[in-house]
XYZ file of C-alpha atoms in Angstrom:
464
model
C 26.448 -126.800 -57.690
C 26.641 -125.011 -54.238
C 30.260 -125.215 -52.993
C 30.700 -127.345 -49.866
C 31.739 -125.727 -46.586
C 34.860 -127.698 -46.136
C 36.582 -125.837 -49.188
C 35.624 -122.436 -48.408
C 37.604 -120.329 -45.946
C 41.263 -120.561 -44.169
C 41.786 -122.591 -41.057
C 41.959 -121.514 -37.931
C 42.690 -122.509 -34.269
C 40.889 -120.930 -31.328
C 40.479 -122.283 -27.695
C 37.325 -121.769 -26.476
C 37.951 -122.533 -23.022
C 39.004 -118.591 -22.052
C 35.243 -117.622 -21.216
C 31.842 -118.254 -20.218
C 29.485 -119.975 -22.359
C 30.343 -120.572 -26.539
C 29.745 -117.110 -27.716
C 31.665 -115.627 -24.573
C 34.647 -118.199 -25.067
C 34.500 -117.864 -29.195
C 34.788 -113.514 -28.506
C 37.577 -113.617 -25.967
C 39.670 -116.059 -27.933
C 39.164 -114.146 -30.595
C 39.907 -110.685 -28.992
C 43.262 -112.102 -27.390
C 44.223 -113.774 -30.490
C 44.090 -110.408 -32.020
C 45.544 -108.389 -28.692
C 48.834 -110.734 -28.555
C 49.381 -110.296 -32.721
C 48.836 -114.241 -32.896
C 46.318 -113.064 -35.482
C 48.204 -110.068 -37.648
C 46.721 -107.162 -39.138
C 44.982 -107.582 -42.044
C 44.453 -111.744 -41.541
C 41.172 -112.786 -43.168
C 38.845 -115.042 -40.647
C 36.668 -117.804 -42.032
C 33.187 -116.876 -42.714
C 30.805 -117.588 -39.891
C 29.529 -120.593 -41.781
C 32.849 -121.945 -41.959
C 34.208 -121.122 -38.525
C 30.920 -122.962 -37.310
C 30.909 -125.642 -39.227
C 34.784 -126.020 -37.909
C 34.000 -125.148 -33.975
C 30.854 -127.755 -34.523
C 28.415 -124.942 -32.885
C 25.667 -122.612 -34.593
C 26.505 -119.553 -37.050
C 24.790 -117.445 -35.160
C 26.882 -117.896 -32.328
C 29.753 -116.779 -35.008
C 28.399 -114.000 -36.480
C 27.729 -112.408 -32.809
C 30.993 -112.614 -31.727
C 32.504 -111.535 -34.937
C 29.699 -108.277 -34.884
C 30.830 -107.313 -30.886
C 34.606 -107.382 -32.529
C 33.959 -105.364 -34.838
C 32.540 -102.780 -33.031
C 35.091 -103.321 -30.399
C 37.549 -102.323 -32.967
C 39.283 -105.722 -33.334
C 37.930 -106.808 -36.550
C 36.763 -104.799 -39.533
C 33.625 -106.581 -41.663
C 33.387 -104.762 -45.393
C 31.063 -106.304 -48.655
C 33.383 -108.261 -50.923
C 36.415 -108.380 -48.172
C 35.408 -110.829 -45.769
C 36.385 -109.709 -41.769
C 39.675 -109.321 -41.060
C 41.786 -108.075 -38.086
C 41.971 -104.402 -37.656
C 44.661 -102.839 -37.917
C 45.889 -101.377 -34.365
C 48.225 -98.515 -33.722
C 50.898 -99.326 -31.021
C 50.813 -97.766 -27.907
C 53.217 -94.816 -27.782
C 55.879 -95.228 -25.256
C 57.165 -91.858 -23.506
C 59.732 -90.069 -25.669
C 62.628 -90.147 -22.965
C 62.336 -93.619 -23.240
C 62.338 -94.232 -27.153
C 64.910 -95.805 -28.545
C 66.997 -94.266 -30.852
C 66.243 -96.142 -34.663
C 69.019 -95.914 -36.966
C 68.103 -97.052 -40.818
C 69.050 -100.538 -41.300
C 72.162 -101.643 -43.136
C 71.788 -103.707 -45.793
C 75.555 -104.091 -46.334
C 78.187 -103.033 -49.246
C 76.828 -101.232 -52.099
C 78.952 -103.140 -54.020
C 79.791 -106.628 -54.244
C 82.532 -108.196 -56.559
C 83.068 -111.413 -53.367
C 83.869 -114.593 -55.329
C 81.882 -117.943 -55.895
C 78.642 -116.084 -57.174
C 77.125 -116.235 -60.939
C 74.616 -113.301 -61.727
C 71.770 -114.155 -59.604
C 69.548 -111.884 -61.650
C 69.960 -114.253 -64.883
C 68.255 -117.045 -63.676
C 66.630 -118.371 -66.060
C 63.132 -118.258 -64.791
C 60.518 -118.461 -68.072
C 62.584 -121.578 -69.320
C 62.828 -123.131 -65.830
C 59.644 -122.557 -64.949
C 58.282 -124.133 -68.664
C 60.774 -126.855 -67.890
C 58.726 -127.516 -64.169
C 55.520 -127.544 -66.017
C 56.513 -130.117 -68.008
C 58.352 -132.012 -65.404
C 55.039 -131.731 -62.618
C 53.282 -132.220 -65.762
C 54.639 -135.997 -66.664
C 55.894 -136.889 -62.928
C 54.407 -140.234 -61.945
C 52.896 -140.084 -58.502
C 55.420 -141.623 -56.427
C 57.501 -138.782 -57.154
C 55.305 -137.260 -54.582
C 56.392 -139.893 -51.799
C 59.727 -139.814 -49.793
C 61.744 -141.326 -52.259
C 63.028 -144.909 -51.519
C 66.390 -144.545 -53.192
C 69.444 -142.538 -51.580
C 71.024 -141.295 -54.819
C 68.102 -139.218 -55.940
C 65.507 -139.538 -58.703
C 66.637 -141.738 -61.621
C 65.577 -138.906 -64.430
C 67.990 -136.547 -63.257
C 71.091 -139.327 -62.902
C 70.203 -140.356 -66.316
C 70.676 -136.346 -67.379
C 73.451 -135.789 -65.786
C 75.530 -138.910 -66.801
C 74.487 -138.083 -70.525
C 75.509 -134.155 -69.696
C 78.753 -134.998 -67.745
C 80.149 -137.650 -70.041
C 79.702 -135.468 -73.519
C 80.457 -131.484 -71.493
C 83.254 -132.482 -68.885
C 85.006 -136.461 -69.942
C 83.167 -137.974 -66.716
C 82.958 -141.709 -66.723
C 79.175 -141.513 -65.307
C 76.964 -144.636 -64.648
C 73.436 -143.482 -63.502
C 74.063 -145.868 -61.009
C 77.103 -144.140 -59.180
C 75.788 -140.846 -59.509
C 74.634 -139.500 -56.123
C 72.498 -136.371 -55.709
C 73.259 -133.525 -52.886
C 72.049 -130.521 -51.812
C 75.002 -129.045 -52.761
C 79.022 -129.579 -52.938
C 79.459 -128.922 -48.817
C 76.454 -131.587 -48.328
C 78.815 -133.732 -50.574
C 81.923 -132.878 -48.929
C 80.455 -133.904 -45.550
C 79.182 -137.144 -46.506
C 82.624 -137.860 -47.978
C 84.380 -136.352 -44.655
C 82.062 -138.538 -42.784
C 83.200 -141.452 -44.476
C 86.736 -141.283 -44.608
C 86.861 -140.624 -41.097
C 84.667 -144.440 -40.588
C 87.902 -145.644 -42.963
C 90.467 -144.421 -40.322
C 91.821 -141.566 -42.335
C 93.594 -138.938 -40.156
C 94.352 -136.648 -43.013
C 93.260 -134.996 -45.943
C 95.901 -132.970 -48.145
C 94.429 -129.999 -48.791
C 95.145 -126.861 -51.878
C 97.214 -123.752 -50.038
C 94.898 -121.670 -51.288
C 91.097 -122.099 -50.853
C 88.362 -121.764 -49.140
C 88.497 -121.937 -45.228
C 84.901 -123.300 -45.207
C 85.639 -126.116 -46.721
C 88.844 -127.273 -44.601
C 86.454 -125.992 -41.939
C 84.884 -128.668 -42.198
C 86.561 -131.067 -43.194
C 88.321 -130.337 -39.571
C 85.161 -130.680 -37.765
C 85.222 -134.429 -38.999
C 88.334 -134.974 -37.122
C 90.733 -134.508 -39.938
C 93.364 -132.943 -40.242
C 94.566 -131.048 -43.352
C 97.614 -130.603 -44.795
C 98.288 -127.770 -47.602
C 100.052 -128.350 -50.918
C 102.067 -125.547 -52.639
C 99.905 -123.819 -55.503
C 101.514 -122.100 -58.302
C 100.667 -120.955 -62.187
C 100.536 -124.922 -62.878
C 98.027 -125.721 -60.322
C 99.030 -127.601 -56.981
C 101.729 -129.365 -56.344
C 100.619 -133.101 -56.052
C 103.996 -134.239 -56.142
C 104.353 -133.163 -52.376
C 101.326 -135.933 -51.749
C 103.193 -138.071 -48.886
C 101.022 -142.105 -48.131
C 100.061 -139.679 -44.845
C 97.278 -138.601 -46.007
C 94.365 -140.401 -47.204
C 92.524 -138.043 -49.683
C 93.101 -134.960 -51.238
C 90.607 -132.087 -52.091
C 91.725 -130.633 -55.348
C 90.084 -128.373 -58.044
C 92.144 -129.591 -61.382
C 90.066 -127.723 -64.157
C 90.288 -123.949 -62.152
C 92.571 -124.297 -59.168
C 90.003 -121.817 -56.830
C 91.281 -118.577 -56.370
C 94.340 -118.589 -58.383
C 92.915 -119.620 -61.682
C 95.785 -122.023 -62.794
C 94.787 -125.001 -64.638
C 96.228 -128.160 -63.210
C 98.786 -129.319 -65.675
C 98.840 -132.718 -67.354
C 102.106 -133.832 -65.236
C 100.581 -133.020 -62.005
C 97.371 -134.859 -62.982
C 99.423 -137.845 -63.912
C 101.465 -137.128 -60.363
C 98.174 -136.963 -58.451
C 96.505 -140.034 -59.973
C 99.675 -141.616 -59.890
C 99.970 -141.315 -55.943
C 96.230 -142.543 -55.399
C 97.195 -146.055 -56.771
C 99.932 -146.442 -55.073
C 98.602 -145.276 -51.629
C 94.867 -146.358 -51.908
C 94.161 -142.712 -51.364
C 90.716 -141.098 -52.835
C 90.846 -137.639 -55.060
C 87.984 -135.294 -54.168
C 87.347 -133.164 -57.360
C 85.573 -129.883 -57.013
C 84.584 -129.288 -60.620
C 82.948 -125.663 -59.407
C 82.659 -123.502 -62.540
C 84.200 -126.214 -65.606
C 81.312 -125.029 -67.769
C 82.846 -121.352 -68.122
C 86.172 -121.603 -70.308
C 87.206 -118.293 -72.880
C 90.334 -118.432 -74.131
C 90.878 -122.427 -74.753
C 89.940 -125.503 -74.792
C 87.477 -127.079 -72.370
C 90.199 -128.949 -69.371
C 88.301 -132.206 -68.728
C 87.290 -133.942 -65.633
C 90.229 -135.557 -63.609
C 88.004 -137.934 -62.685
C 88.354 -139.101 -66.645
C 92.010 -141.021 -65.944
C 90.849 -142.874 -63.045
C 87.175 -143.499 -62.392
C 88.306 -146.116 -59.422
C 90.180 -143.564 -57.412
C 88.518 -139.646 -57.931
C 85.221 -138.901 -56.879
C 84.017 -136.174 -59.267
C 81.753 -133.410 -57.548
C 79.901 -131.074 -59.402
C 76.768 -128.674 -58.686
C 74.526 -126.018 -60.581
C 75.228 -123.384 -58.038
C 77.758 -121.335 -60.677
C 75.631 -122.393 -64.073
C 72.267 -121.558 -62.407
C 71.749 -120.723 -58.940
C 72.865 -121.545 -55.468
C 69.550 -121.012 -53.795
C 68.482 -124.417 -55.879
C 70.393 -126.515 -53.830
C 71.574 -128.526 -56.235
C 74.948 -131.197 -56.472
C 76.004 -134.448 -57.266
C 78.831 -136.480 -57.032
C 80.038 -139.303 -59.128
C 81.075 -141.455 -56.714
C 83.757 -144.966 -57.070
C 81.796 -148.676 -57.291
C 84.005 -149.518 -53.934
C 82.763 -146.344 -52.200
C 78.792 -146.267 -53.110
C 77.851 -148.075 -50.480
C 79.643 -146.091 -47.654
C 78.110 -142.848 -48.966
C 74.828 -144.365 -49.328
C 74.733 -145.640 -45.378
C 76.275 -142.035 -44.481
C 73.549 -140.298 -46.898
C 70.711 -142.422 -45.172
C 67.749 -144.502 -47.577
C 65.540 -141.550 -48.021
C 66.085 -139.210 -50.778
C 65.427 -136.158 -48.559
C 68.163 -133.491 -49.561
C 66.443 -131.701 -52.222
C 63.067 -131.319 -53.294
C 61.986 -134.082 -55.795
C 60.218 -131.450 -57.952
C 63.354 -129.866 -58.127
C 65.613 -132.823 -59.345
C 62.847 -133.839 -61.833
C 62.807 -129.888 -62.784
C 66.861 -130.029 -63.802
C 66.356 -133.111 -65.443
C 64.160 -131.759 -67.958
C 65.666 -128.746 -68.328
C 68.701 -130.823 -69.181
C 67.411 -133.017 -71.575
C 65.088 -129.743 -73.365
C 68.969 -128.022 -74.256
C 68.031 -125.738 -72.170
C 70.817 -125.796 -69.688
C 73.449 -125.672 -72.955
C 71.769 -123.178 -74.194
C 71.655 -120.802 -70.842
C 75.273 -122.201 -70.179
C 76.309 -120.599 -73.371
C 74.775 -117.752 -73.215
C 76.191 -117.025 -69.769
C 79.340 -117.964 -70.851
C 79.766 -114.952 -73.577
C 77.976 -112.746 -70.813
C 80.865 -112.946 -68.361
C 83.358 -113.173 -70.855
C 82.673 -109.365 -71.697
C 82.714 -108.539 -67.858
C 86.014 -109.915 -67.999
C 87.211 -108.330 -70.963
C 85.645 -105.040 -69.372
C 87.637 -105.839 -66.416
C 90.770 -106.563 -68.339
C 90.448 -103.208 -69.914
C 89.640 -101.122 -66.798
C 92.264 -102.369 -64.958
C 95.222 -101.901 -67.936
C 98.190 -100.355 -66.514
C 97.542 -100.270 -62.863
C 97.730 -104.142 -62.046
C 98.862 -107.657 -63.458
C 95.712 -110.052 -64.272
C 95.921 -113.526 -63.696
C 93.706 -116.336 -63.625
C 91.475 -115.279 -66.287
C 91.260 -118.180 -69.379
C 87.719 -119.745 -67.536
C 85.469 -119.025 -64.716
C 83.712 -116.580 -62.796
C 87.097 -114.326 -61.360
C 90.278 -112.927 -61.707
C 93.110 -112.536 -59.751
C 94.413 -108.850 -59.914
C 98.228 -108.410 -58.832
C 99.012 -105.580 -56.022
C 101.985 -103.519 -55.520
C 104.093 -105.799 -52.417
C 102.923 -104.703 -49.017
C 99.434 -102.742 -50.937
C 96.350 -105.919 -50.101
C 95.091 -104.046 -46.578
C 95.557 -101.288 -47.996
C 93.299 -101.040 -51.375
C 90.986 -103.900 -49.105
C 90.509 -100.362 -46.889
C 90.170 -98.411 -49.524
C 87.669 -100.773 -51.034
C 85.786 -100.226 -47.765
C 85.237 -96.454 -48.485
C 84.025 -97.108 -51.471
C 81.316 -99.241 -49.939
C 82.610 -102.146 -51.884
C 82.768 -105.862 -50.863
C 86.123 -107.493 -51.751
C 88.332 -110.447 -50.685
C 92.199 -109.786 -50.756
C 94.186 -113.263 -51.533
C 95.169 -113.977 -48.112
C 91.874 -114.542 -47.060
C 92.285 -117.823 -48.671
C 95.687 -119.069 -47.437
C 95.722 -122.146 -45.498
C 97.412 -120.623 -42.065
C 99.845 -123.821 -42.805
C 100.774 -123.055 -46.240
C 104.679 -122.372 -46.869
C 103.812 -119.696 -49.582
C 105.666 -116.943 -50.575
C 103.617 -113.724 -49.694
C 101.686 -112.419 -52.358
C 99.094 -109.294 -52.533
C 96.206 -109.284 -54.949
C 92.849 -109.322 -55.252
C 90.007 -112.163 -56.113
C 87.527 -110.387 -58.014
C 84.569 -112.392 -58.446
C 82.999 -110.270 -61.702
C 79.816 -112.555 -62.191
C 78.641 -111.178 -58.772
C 77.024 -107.767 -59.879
C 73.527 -107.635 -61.580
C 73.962 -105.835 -65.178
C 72.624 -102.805 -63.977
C 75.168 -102.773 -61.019
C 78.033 -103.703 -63.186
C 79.275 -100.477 -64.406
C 79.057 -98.453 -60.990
C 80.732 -101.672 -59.303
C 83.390 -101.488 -62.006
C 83.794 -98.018 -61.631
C 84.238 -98.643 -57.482
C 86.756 -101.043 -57.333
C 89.528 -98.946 -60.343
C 88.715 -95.842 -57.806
C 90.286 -98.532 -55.234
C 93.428 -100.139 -56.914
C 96.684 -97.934 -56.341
């Protein structure tokens, strides 16, 4: 069966009207196309059957104008590689005028930054067998815009299953909301507490700025809470603020686990005040040395909304989050999310949801798990005798102790070691009434494995 014209060749637009008669106009187009690098080096051109069939004039016409650019030099034409544009060297400018070209920085050598997993251990033969058989059974109006604000029903089906049995959520499918992440999350929620007339949002002393960023960009103001080795300190939650934005299983970057009596304390204070609890549930997955610390959002369904994402168990770059969100607050962050499901790709949330339901998230969770849990123990080890560790029972960093007075100090020295590394100030609310303290937040699931040792090796050549 001769293959039809229409499926044959690439598309392209040309605007005939630069010249004089078709074959003129087709050539000149074509020349300036390739002159002003609209058409790159190396770009393959539809045959001259094609390119005729598109322009609606005769191949002939085509194949002239494409034979006087090629022996202009525009196009080449070779047996089994179709024409393409030529490439063209640049004219040389005059060499008191040259600009001086220094090689490109790519930044540190060396990266230990917090709030990154091993981007190299992707899972990408299991995720892409898991989007096989996701494309493979999606029903076709997958392919549409998606009529419902919370996301595709497979995935909030996975994830209540996941949640309830990994981290004590109380999950409906119903009141599970997908995001494009926990900052997409956070904003809706900002958004919406702002429409309720909330002025401010107690915040933890020590964070990120990013997020109270933001939340300050919604009009709202932020108030920080003292942090310590319990977790913070929600017994200083005043009826002043309307929410607070805490992270109860990992308090982010300290470490400390939020104790039972604080929980109580914080749960406590949003029944009496009609307040909301934001929990960022960023790395709960990754727990060494005990016991998996539940979900707050397990004592009190009505009052925490539980956020979660796959940026630490898989990948950022996926886009990925949810939240579970309160029956007397789904409707808010539906009209603030808008009707269409447009956040993240539908292929995507489909993708997760079978690679949930396969065991193939446990099974990559776990095996991540015992991977960073000998970088830490490496860490641990490398770091004996120079500084104090902290922070260290679950997640993806460690806190490491300085010498008073030492943090811009070793941060320099990190510097000449070509090494990216945050000191624990950078995450002090400016507010905060906390006593000083040097250290370092070492984010050790950062490095690739090959980078691991030399990155190791950079920051002990840094610590006093």
């Amino acid at each position: 069966m001769t293959e039809s014209w229409a499926t044959f060749g690439a598309d392209l637009h040309l605007d005939l009207s630069a010249g004089r008669g078709l074959r003129a106009g087709l050539t000149e187009a074509l020349r300036e196309a390739a002159r002003s690098g609209r058409l790159a080096a190396g770009t393959r051109l539809p045959s001259s059957r094609t390119l005729a069939a598109d322009l609606g004039i005769a191949r002939n016409t085509v194949a002239e104008a494409y034979a006087e650019l090629v022996a202009e030099g525009w196009l080449t034409a070779r047996q089994g590689s179709g024409t393409r544009v030529a490439e063209r060297a640049r004219p040389r400018r005059a060499a008191a005028a040259a600009p001086v070209r220094r090689p490109a920085r790519k930044g540190p050598s060396y990266s230990l930054l917090p709030g990154f997993p091993d981007l190299g251990a992707f899972p990408r033969a299991a995720w892409l067998s898991a989007a096989r058989r996701a494309l493979t059974d999606a029903p076709n109006e997958a392919f549409g815009y998606g009529s419902d604000g919370r996301g595709r029903v497979e995935l909030r089906q996975a994830l209540a299953g996941y949640l309830a049995r990994a981290r004590g959520v109380y999950a409906d499918p119903e009141r599970i909301v997908l995001c494009a992440g926990f900052l997409h999350g956070l904003t809706l929620l900002a958004g919406v507490l702002r429409a309720r007339r909330v002025r401010e949002v107690a915040v933890e002393g020590y964070g990120l700025d990013f997020h109270r960023n933001l939340l300050v960009r919604a009009g709202l103001r932020t108030r920080p809470l003292g942090v310590d080795g319990d977790g913070a300190r929600t017994g200083e939650l005043t009826a002043a603020a309307g929410a607070v934005l805490l992270t109860p299983a990992h308090q982010f970057p300290t470490g400390a686990a939020l104790t039972p009596a604080r929980r109580a304390a914080a749960v406590d204070w949003a029944r009496t005040t009609g307040g909301l609890i934001l929990e960022d549930d960023y790395d709960g997955e990754f727990r060494y040395d005990r016991q998996p610390v539940g979900a707050l959002q397990g004592l009190d369904p009505d009052r925490v909304v539980y956020l979660g994402t796959a940026s630490k168990s898989l990948a950022p770059g996926l886009r990925m989050g949810w939240m579970v969100v309160p029956p007397g607050l789904l409707d808010e962050v539906l009209a603030a999310k808008g009707p269409t499901n447009w956040a993240s790709s539908t292929l995507e949330q489909l993708t997760l949801a079978e690679f949930i339901t396969s065991g193939a998230y446990d099974r990559h969770v776990r095996g991540m798990r015992l991977r960073y849990r000998r970088r830490r123990d490496e860490l641990v080890a490398a770091v004996a005798g120079r500084v104090g560790v902290s922070g260290i029972a679950a997640g993806l960093h460690a806190v490491l102790d300085l010498p008073a007075g030492t943090e811009r100090s070793v941060l320099q020295s990190a510097a000449w070691q070509d090494l990216a590394l945050h000191g624990l100030s950078a995450f002090r609310h400016p507010e905060a009434g906390l006593a000083p303290r040097d250290a370092l937040v070492v984010g050790y699931g950062t490095p690739s494995d090959s980078a691991w040792s030399p990155t190791l090796a950079a920051l002990v050549a840094t610590l006093p």
